[in-house]
XYZ file of C-alpha atoms in Angstrom:
660
model
C -81.342 -121.395 23.332
C -83.369 -124.201 24.146
C -83.186 -125.732 27.077
C -79.688 -126.304 29.433
C -78.237 -123.678 26.506
C -79.611 -121.333 27.723
C -77.785 -119.116 31.229
C -77.798 -116.346 33.282
C -74.504 -114.938 33.928
C -74.801 -114.612 38.045
C -72.678 -112.758 39.735
C -69.781 -115.187 41.142
C -69.392 -116.209 37.525
C -67.317 -113.401 36.639
C -64.185 -113.909 34.434
C -60.602 -113.555 36.596
C -59.842 -110.216 35.387
C -63.717 -108.724 35.680
C -62.500 -109.820 38.956
C -59.553 -107.331 39.563
C -61.079 -104.835 37.898
C -64.334 -104.279 40.173
C -61.506 -104.618 43.813
C -59.473 -101.956 41.750
C -63.511 -99.889 41.856
C -64.128 -101.095 46.123
C -60.934 -100.180 46.699
C -60.803 -96.536 45.022
C -64.579 -95.546 46.186
C -64.721 -97.476 49.212
C -63.206 -97.133 52.177
C -63.833 -100.672 53.936
C -62.886 -102.465 50.816
C -58.907 -101.105 51.442
C -57.951 -103.476 53.800
C -54.935 -105.538 54.581
C -53.442 -109.043 53.027
C -53.832 -111.922 55.037
C -52.927 -115.627 54.324
C -52.548 -118.754 56.069
C -52.227 -119.142 59.308
C -51.875 -115.586 60.200
C -55.206 -114.697 58.641
C -57.647 -117.569 59.999
C -56.239 -116.141 62.880
C -57.991 -113.209 62.154
C -60.631 -114.842 60.136
C -61.395 -116.002 63.762
C -60.659 -113.030 65.433
C -64.093 -111.744 63.387
C -65.466 -114.513 63.912
C -65.368 -114.814 67.524
C -65.946 -110.948 67.553
C -69.486 -111.451 65.757
C -70.488 -114.782 68.524
C -70.014 -112.008 71.450
C -72.381 -109.700 69.907
C -75.318 -112.451 69.428
C -73.958 -113.718 73.217
C -73.913 -110.140 74.683
C -77.141 -109.322 73.697
C -78.628 -113.050 73.772
C -77.823 -113.206 77.492
C -75.536 -111.539 78.951
C -76.936 -108.719 81.247
C -73.936 -106.221 81.636
C -75.151 -102.429 82.634
C -74.890 -100.242 79.475
C -72.262 -98.974 80.563
C -70.119 -102.336 80.551
C -70.902 -103.464 77.188
C -71.070 -100.154 75.184
C -66.816 -99.898 75.585
C -66.490 -102.851 76.052
C -67.948 -103.672 72.397
C -66.146 -100.003 70.999
C -62.594 -101.485 72.730
C -63.026 -105.058 70.511
C -63.598 -102.661 67.383
C -61.004 -100.720 67.698
C -58.230 -103.589 67.729
C -60.544 -105.338 64.639
C -59.691 -101.856 62.632
C -56.140 -101.239 63.320
C -56.137 -105.190 62.135
C -57.573 -105.123 59.186
C -57.182 -100.983 57.374
C -54.498 -99.487 57.274
C -53.223 -96.155 57.618
C -53.179 -95.250 53.984
C -54.180 -96.488 50.860
C -52.722 -98.613 49.096
C -52.675 -97.693 45.674
C -50.156 -98.871 43.029
C -48.653 -100.051 46.095
C -47.692 -103.610 46.416
C -48.173 -104.279 50.422
C -47.472 -106.424 53.188
C -48.360 -110.278 53.205
C -50.056 -111.042 57.173
C -48.341 -107.924 58.466
C -48.980 -105.077 61.063
C -46.813 -102.293 61.664
C -45.484 -101.376 65.340
C -47.573 -98.311 65.046
C -50.637 -99.665 64.589
C -49.915 -102.504 67.527
C -49.494 -98.928 69.945
C -52.607 -97.423 68.549
C -54.589 -100.345 68.704
C -53.828 -101.109 73.016
C -53.481 -97.426 73.765
C -57.668 -96.932 72.590
C -58.713 -100.511 73.047
C -57.234 -100.364 76.503
C -59.168 -96.774 76.827
C -62.039 -98.039 76.889
C -61.529 -101.348 78.765
C -59.804 -99.454 81.772
C -63.760 -97.494 81.881
C -65.307 -101.468 81.055
C -62.238 -102.729 84.832
C -62.788 -99.176 86.907
C -66.873 -98.352 85.846
C -68.065 -98.439 88.775
C -65.681 -95.411 90.665
C -65.882 -93.645 86.979
C -69.821 -93.203 87.988
C -68.943 -92.106 91.100
C -66.981 -89.731 90.322
C -68.881 -87.673 88.006
C -67.073 -84.999 86.921
C -64.104 -85.088 89.346
C -62.644 -86.984 87.233
C -58.574 -87.527 87.910
C -56.113 -86.510 85.703
C -55.296 -90.387 84.348
C -59.215 -90.619 82.622
C -58.653 -87.499 81.457
C -55.620 -88.394 79.500
C -56.818 -92.132 79.483
C -60.993 -90.474 77.679
C -58.143 -87.828 75.347
C -56.122 -90.827 73.907
C -59.394 -92.918 73.107
C -61.223 -90.243 71.246
C -58.889 -89.307 69.599
C -57.798 -93.170 68.784
C -61.408 -93.773 67.850
C -61.110 -90.847 65.287
C -57.845 -92.442 63.451
C -59.729 -95.495 63.412
C -62.440 -93.446 61.542
C -60.475 -91.757 59.656
C -59.184 -95.098 58.331
C -62.575 -96.780 57.800
C -64.323 -93.539 56.111
C -62.476 -90.940 55.751
C -62.132 -87.160 57.043
C -65.607 -85.924 56.535
C -66.851 -87.188 59.622
C -63.943 -86.146 61.010
C -64.239 -82.683 60.070
C -67.632 -82.172 61.498
C -66.808 -83.809 64.358
C -63.761 -81.588 64.713
C -66.018 -78.208 64.444
C -68.777 -79.263 67.440
C -65.521 -80.309 69.682
C -64.303 -76.493 69.213
C -67.680 -75.245 69.347
C -67.438 -77.118 73.319
C -64.518 -75.380 74.404
C -65.689 -71.753 72.541
C -68.471 -71.923 74.477
C -66.473 -71.939 78.059
C -66.165 -75.768 78.608
C -63.148 -76.673 80.707
C -60.691 -79.903 78.748
C -62.343 -82.527 82.074
C -66.156 -81.138 81.441
C -66.235 -82.188 77.507
C -64.196 -85.397 78.368
C -66.220 -86.928 80.714
C -69.363 -86.347 78.811
C -67.883 -87.283 75.386
C -66.446 -90.707 76.959
C -67.686 -91.747 80.360
C -71.664 -90.739 79.681
C -73.708 -92.784 77.773
C -74.282 -89.220 76.170
C -71.195 -89.103 74.149
C -68.986 -91.702 72.175
C -70.834 -94.613 74.123
C -74.467 -93.162 73.215
C -77.728 -94.122 71.840
C -75.768 -94.617 68.449
C -72.583 -97.036 69.538
C -75.871 -99.069 71.448
C -78.049 -99.184 68.847
C -75.454 -100.407 66.615
C -74.454 -103.147 69.244
C -77.628 -104.384 69.876
C -78.741 -104.543 66.649
C -77.405 -103.027 63.496
C -74.748 -105.905 64.407
C -77.298 -108.356 64.325
C -78.846 -107.493 61.235
C -75.870 -106.937 59.516
C -74.796 -110.339 60.212
C -77.702 -111.817 59.942
C -77.143 -110.036 55.695
C -74.046 -111.518 55.590
C -75.509 -115.105 56.023
C -78.220 -113.994 54.173
C -76.157 -112.993 51.142
C -74.307 -117.581 51.609
C -77.425 -118.633 50.617
C -76.774 -116.883 46.990
C -80.235 -114.225 47.151
C -78.299 -111.617 45.258
C -77.859 -114.308 42.282
C -80.928 -114.981 43.222
C -83.196 -112.165 42.453
C -80.913 -110.827 39.341
C -82.640 -114.122 37.541
C -85.913 -113.101 38.930
C -85.156 -109.550 37.689
C -84.070 -110.426 34.220
C -87.542 -112.888 33.847
C -89.835 -110.009 35.303
C -88.133 -107.563 32.952
C -85.450 -108.491 30.532
C -86.783 -108.335 27.765
C -89.706 -105.379 27.866
C -87.435 -102.556 26.001
C -84.372 -101.745 27.754
C -84.309 -104.200 29.458
C -81.093 -104.901 31.036
C -81.844 -101.218 32.916
C -85.208 -102.263 34.894
C -82.943 -106.044 35.892
C -81.146 -102.491 37.471
C -83.643 -101.014 38.827
C -85.636 -104.451 40.704
C -82.453 -106.584 41.213
C -80.294 -103.729 43.128
C -84.129 -102.990 45.146
C -84.129 -106.356 46.259
C -79.823 -106.351 46.881
C -79.948 -102.895 48.713
C -83.107 -104.702 51.113
C -79.468 -107.343 52.285
C -77.194 -104.806 51.579
C -76.266 -101.161 53.254
C -73.921 -100.152 51.575
C -74.485 -97.879 48.613
C -71.049 -98.244 46.678
C -70.341 -102.253 47.162
C -74.458 -103.080 46.094
C -73.523 -100.260 43.115
C -70.853 -102.668 42.480
C -72.111 -106.265 43.318
C -75.006 -106.002 41.689
C -73.663 -103.230 38.429
C -70.586 -105.811 37.801
C -73.605 -107.725 35.917
C -76.429 -105.348 34.839
C -73.744 -102.404 33.437
C -72.641 -104.315 30.322
C -75.910 -105.457 29.877
C -77.155 -101.842 29.578
C -74.373 -101.030 27.305
C -74.598 -103.576 25.122
C -78.429 -102.799 24.803
C -77.536 -99.208 23.311
C -77.945 -96.721 27.120
C -74.913 -94.322 27.034
C -72.425 -95.389 29.666
C -72.870 -92.591 31.884
C -76.060 -92.970 32.212
C -76.272 -97.758 32.247
C -73.708 -96.016 35.910
C -76.947 -94.115 36.427
C -78.851 -95.386 36.813
C -77.425 -98.290 39.302
C -76.141 -95.505 41.496
C -79.248 -94.518 41.676
C -81.377 -97.622 42.493
C -77.915 -98.967 44.287
C -78.373 -95.793 46.646
C -82.079 -96.117 47.617
C -81.890 -100.325 48.829
C -81.558 -97.844 51.994
C -84.900 -97.607 51.961
C -85.890 -100.209 50.985
C -88.220 -102.142 53.795
C -87.803 -104.558 55.291
C -83.898 -104.682 55.789
C -83.495 -100.717 55.464
C -79.832 -99.180 56.385
C -78.750 -99.414 59.377
C -80.012 -95.352 60.270
C -83.278 -96.814 59.849
C -82.533 -98.893 63.187
C -81.556 -95.583 64.816
C -84.556 -93.367 63.821
C -86.843 -96.068 65.771
C -84.703 -95.490 68.925
C -84.531 -91.710 68.573
C -88.078 -91.581 67.552
C -89.089 -93.737 70.012
C -91.611 -96.411 68.003
C -91.082 -99.918 67.067
C -88.731 -100.472 64.081
C -91.631 -102.051 62.069
C -93.467 -98.773 62.143
C -91.276 -97.615 60.652
C -90.825 -100.489 58.000
C -94.655 -100.119 57.544
C -94.496 -96.794 57.377
C -91.767 -96.335 54.719
C -92.754 -98.739 51.706
C -94.683 -96.540 50.353
C -92.364 -94.030 49.528
C -90.372 -96.776 48.858
C -92.138 -97.762 45.636
C -92.252 -94.256 44.756
C -88.723 -93.579 44.425
C -87.363 -96.571 42.863
C -91.057 -96.142 40.426
C -89.699 -93.209 39.510
C -86.207 -94.656 38.609
C -88.357 -96.951 36.520
C -90.037 -94.744 34.164
C -87.277 -93.172 33.521
C -85.751 -95.795 32.092
C -88.861 -96.577 30.292
C -89.359 -93.693 28.770
C -85.920 -93.284 28.159
C -85.704 -96.904 26.520
C -88.829 -95.749 24.148
C -87.268 -92.251 23.460
C -83.849 -93.815 21.646
C -84.843 -97.174 20.462
C -83.626 -99.673 22.460
C -84.893 -103.468 22.288
C -84.604 -105.490 25.575
C -82.600 -109.325 25.860
C -84.866 -111.917 23.499
C -87.115 -114.446 25.706
C -84.795 -117.403 24.838
C -81.707 -116.205 26.614
C -83.543 -115.315 30.224
C -84.509 -117.734 33.022
C -88.280 -118.349 33.084
C -89.784 -117.667 35.837
C -91.387 -121.023 36.374
C -88.456 -122.748 36.967
C -86.472 -119.881 39.397
C -90.015 -120.725 41.639
C -88.385 -123.817 42.975
C -86.169 -121.758 44.231
C -88.144 -119.004 46.276
C -87.418 -120.872 49.259
C -84.656 -118.418 49.231
C -87.256 -115.261 50.277
C -87.915 -118.052 53.599
C -85.469 -115.687 56.106
C -86.597 -112.324 54.725
C -90.669 -113.192 55.103
C -89.910 -115.013 59.193
C -87.806 -111.958 59.440
C -90.697 -109.534 59.051
C -93.271 -111.916 60.312
C -91.189 -111.974 63.756
C -90.749 -108.675 63.855
C -94.260 -107.420 62.939
C -95.649 -109.806 66.175
C -93.733 -108.391 68.446
C -90.617 -110.282 69.463
C -87.713 -107.835 69.610
C -85.170 -106.565 67.308
C -82.446 -109.112 67.950
C -83.510 -112.236 68.517
C -85.699 -111.971 65.258
C -82.189 -110.554 63.401
C -80.917 -114.088 65.692
C -83.446 -116.380 64.430
C -83.484 -115.651 60.782
C -79.912 -116.125 60.793
C -80.886 -119.216 61.925
C -83.214 -120.249 59.458
C -80.237 -118.827 56.885
C -78.279 -121.887 57.334
C -81.620 -124.321 57.455
C -82.282 -122.574 53.810
C -78.423 -122.931 53.166
C -78.961 -126.468 52.561
C -81.522 -127.232 50.087
C -78.316 -126.229 48.275
C -75.623 -128.485 47.365
C -72.740 -125.691 46.206
C -74.867 -123.097 49.070
C -74.613 -125.674 52.012
C -73.714 -123.866 54.922
C -70.466 -125.519 55.846
C -68.336 -124.608 58.741
C -65.598 -123.171 56.553
C -68.611 -121.489 54.831
C -70.530 -120.205 58.467
C -66.950 -119.359 59.722
C -66.741 -116.830 56.873
C -69.816 -115.533 57.253
C -68.986 -114.713 60.804
C -66.251 -112.993 60.595
C -68.169 -111.311 56.636
C -70.328 -109.870 59.003
C -67.923 -108.443 61.654
C -65.765 -106.815 58.952
C -69.089 -105.224 57.840
C -69.816 -103.275 61.770
C -66.876 -102.323 61.787
C -67.694 -99.320 59.919
C -70.998 -98.622 61.430
C -68.875 -98.897 64.862
C -66.757 -96.470 64.302
C -68.654 -93.917 62.212
C -71.748 -93.992 65.389
C -68.901 -94.028 67.725
C -68.170 -90.303 66.101
C -70.973 -89.481 65.453
C -71.637 -89.562 69.495
C -69.142 -87.113 69.591
C -71.222 -84.167 67.683
C -74.487 -85.411 69.083
C -72.750 -84.799 73.046
C -71.565 -81.769 71.919
C -75.424 -80.402 71.148
C -76.654 -82.076 74.805
C -73.712 -80.606 76.379
C -74.129 -77.051 74.905
C -77.765 -76.564 74.299
C -76.118 -76.114 70.390
C -79.467 -77.885 68.977
C -81.851 -74.630 70.631
C -79.827 -72.046 69.046
C -80.320 -74.035 65.223
C -83.751 -73.871 66.214
C -83.903 -70.567 67.244
C -81.404 -69.568 64.301
C -84.039 -71.625 60.905
C -87.014 -70.265 62.219
C -85.692 -66.913 62.464
C -84.721 -67.267 58.690
C -87.332 -69.248 57.523
C -89.546 -66.631 58.683
C -92.280 -69.776 59.949
C -92.088 -70.622 56.802
C -91.997 -74.548 56.634
C -91.115 -74.557 52.650
C -87.938 -72.711 53.317
C -87.335 -74.867 57.213
C -87.681 -77.987 54.264
C -84.847 -76.407 51.760
C -82.443 -75.669 54.197
C -81.884 -79.187 56.515
C -82.247 -80.543 52.703
C -79.362 -78.369 51.622
C -78.056 -79.265 55.331
C -78.147 -82.836 54.458
C -76.785 -82.634 51.901
C -73.833 -80.721 52.542
C -73.081 -82.449 55.666
C -73.614 -86.259 53.654
C -70.873 -85.632 50.916
C -68.355 -88.619 51.595
C -69.986 -89.590 55.118
C -71.491 -92.805 55.648
C -75.456 -92.664 55.412
C -75.306 -93.512 59.150
C -73.225 -90.447 60.549
C -75.255 -88.537 58.960
C -78.167 -89.258 59.834
C -77.322 -89.348 63.518
C -75.645 -85.982 62.781
C -78.778 -84.563 61.533
C -80.945 -86.148 63.313
C -79.300 -84.786 66.775
C -79.232 -80.939 64.917
C -82.282 -80.362 62.224
C -84.596 -83.434 63.402
C -85.496 -81.205 66.136
C -85.710 -78.202 64.641
C -87.709 -79.361 61.922
C -90.110 -80.970 65.429
C -90.303 -77.982 67.724
C -89.527 -75.001 65.763
C -92.260 -76.288 62.219
C -94.433 -78.683 64.520
C -93.451 -81.748 61.947
C -94.055 -84.894 63.767
C -91.142 -86.613 64.876
C -91.779 -89.362 61.845
C -92.120 -86.729 59.611
C -88.995 -85.030 61.161
C -86.516 -87.751 60.863
C -87.757 -89.546 57.511
C -86.738 -85.963 55.826
C -82.855 -86.718 56.696
C -82.879 -89.550 56.849
C -83.845 -89.112 52.894
C -81.749 -86.658 52.532
C -77.935 -88.256 54.458
C -78.999 -91.211 51.728
C -79.185 -89.411 47.825
C -75.697 -87.633 49.036
C -73.832 -90.918 47.874
C -75.192 -89.592 44.302
C -75.193 -86.614 44.128
C -71.849 -84.819 42.665
C -69.166 -83.151 43.743
C -69.241 -86.324 46.457
C -71.065 -88.544 44.925
C -69.250 -91.861 45.764
C -71.860 -94.427 44.392
C -71.467 -93.006 41.423
C -67.769 -92.377 40.647
C -68.051 -96.039 41.298
C -70.907 -97.036 38.679
C -68.944 -94.544 36.308
C -66.035 -96.354 36.355
C -67.507 -99.894 35.803
C -69.080 -98.602 33.339
C -65.872 -96.497 31.962
C -67.717 -93.293 31.806
C -67.280 -89.333 32.545
C -67.624 -90.119 36.763
C -69.947 -86.545 36.601
C -72.115 -87.110 33.425
C -72.568 -90.499 35.831
C -73.116 -88.424 38.727
C -75.754 -85.093 37.564
C -77.196 -88.431 34.812
C -77.728 -90.182 38.781
C -79.133 -87.109 40.660
C -81.759 -86.540 37.701
C -83.088 -90.219 37.889
C -83.071 -89.866 41.619
C -85.419 -87.408 41.237
C -88.138 -88.834 43.716
C -85.893 -88.806 46.373
C -85.671 -84.966 46.409
C -89.451 -84.863 45.803
C -90.929 -87.777 48.362
C -89.587 -85.936 51.722
C -91.692 -82.712 50.960
C -94.549 -84.829 49.904
C -94.914 -86.187 53.177
C -93.545 -83.747 55.271
C -96.649 -82.031 53.471
C -99.121 -84.164 53.781
C -97.997 -86.924 56.630
C -100.288 -88.978 55.080
C -98.053 -91.272 52.873
C -96.628 -91.973 55.939
C -99.388 -93.164 57.519
C -99.946 -91.170 59.982
C -102.785 -89.035 60.856
C -104.688 -90.623 58.124
C -108.001 -92.248 56.672
C -108.207 -94.967 54.473
C -109.854 -92.844 51.652
C -106.514 -90.115 52.592
C -104.780 -92.588 51.903
C -106.039 -94.028 48.729
C -105.824 -90.401 47.100
C -102.384 -89.859 48.426
C -101.476 -92.818 46.069
C -103.182 -92.286 43.144
C -102.019 -88.554 42.680
C -98.082 -89.346 44.374
C -97.964 -92.224 41.248
C -99.631 -89.911 38.875
C -97.977 -86.506 39.743
C -94.075 -89.317 39.795
C -94.787 -90.173 36.169
C -95.401 -86.509 34.899
C -92.262 -85.339 36.079
C -90.059 -88.600 34.805
C -91.816 -88.429 31.657
C -91.147 -84.337 31.965
C -87.310 -84.743 32.498
C -86.847 -87.543 29.996
C -88.510 -84.922 27.453
C -90.706 -88.067 26.293
C -94.067 -89.458 26.492
C -96.000 -90.930 23.628
C -93.388 -89.683 21.671
C -90.553 -86.301 22.110
C -92.370 -83.740 24.604
C -92.000 -80.130 23.220
C -90.543 -78.065 25.753
C -93.512 -75.801 26.566
C -94.876 -78.905 27.086
C -92.975 -80.286 29.356
C -92.807 -77.647 31.522
C -96.704 -78.047 32.015
C -95.871 -81.574 32.821
C -93.700 -80.686 35.046
C -95.926 -78.426 36.897
C -99.151 -80.910 36.944
C -96.811 -82.908 38.540
C -95.532 -81.351 41.258
C -99.154 -80.269 41.517
C -100.409 -83.320 42.803
C -97.313 -83.686 44.929
C -98.808 -80.543 46.749
C -101.108 -82.091 49.049
C -105.143 -80.354 48.349
C -108.341 -81.495 46.509
C -107.704 -78.317 43.593
C -104.091 -78.817 43.426
C -104.937 -83.122 42.521
C -107.389 -81.302 40.471
C -105.319 -78.647 38.929
C -102.230 -81.079 38.159
C -104.728 -84.780 36.442
C -106.778 -81.920 34.034
C -103.858 -81.031 32.861
C -101.943 -84.267 32.721
C -104.803 -85.204 31.121
C -104.731 -82.296 28.478
C -101.222 -83.319 27.903
C -101.661 -87.297 27.063
C -104.741 -86.002 25.310
C -102.681 -83.463 22.897
C -99.997 -86.253 22.826
C -101.925 -89.133 21.659
C -103.479 -86.680 18.641
C -99.532 -86.034 17.751
C -98.654 -89.240 17.960
C -102.092 -90.553 15.267
C -102.040 -87.226 13.153
C -97.700 -88.919 12.852
C -98.790 -92.452 11.989
C -101.661 -91.670 9.514
C -99.299 -88.822 7.546
C -96.502 -91.853 7.467
C -99.104 -94.171 6.445
C -99.988 -91.509 3.458
C -96.418 -91.433 2.720
C -96.672 -94.319 2.265
C -98.997 -95.504 -0.197
C -98.152 -92.187 -1.733
C -94.632 -94.053 -2.579
C -96.568 -97.535 -3.370
C -99.029 -96.112 -5.923
C -95.870 -93.931 -7.265
C -93.907 -96.978 -8.070
């Protein structure tokens, strides 16, 4: 194919049947996609309310000068109203939903729940003056507000986080706290529902989600996929490499593992299967890559904003320190995909079917909002102002493409999409604030610290292992943001206070393991979404995704044992050393996991490669030297074996030709 006959498949060019299948997958694995159907005038009204919520968030952050005990409950009150408008009490499944319908009980719950928070806003000064002497009406309203918020969370994110929060509240009663004290601390103070998580959500996260919605409207996801196709599509196993690159790029914009898996996977998974990858491997590649998008700077998952607030450092610091671990993570997946392609003898896509890079360069202006956003953050602008300026730039950038120009309708839809994407994080932050509030109120954090330190015997590796298990178990089925808040409240202090780790290392550790819960069986939602698109076995896909994401299980240990990876207390020489040894070590582990280097590897050499890779990941000149030496021995051994095998093959071919 030449010229105009060469075409790529953008994610918007799916057939009607494929599109409905993706919607089905999203509704099955992503509760956020299971919304009420609205159409006609009522649909416009609902979109108008969502758009108004986005504009309210912009106004609140740019112009309003309100006390946090006014802005936070106000934000949650409006969130509750919108949740009951959009999310039904249970999934529709095979039922046909009623269009433009909200049951009477949802109207009552929305009024009671939001009314509780609005009451706090209107009587803010009196309640603050009451302190713990809140009256019976305020106790009842506090209980109702918390219960309705919990119902919102159940609808949007599911039961797991509610079970965790319920356990913490139960502990608060066991510790001897009165109902009045619990309600006061969890509802009326900034250590509970309206604590730091919802403060960060209403200040930074909502604006960056809005930026992501406008950036999506410019067509940047299609651009990323086409660029990835151009760069890697023709290589061995090209479609899988395209999936890794495009998911890493799209993940910078999308904070949802499942959403990213379905969006980019709708294009990449069928391409991988067509090339020859098994379905469970194709789905796993997309799930592992999409999940990693949340650790990819400059726009990491919403939890990264919370991390900056909890650690007390600028967000730009978190972004810069996260670059090397993120690149190392995707390098691990990329290498495994490459080695699997070599082992299976898979080819890439013919070059004539791929877009030319020079044809894509004129659209490089789509990257301008991202570049400007990074510059503004690094230059010292506030995150709120940076996000809003970058969003305005998205509108300007869209003017260069006639099809994607930000006309009033598209602008209106982008505002609505930003608000809709905020709701799940907002309710999760509110419920996670309950957990943080109980820990603060009861002193439970100190109990956690003393217990883990005692069990680990003061050994950092054991403490890290126990923390990892907690993160994975608590993160199953729980949104990444909520998982991070839970672990940052309970486990990060163990690593900092109890084990002496740097706060950034400790928080990044729990952040990573909160994310990989999305691809760790038995509750691996991103992997199951990938399996549904690939029509493969969900558990096999989940285990394949876990294997592909092995870097995510190792990297956090590296930067805890050697903070140089996070640019903490390091020199240029030490940083270069850890870059070289980490990448060689990751390559060795990838080869060991796949059982292929230059040719299939024997079991003993696979074990040696795995051990040498782990040695290089552990800090120290001796371990690095031993690891590099062992990798060199294995590589030379395999090179000699490959040369000998090629020689024998040539001799056999010559003998056959002579005999003929």
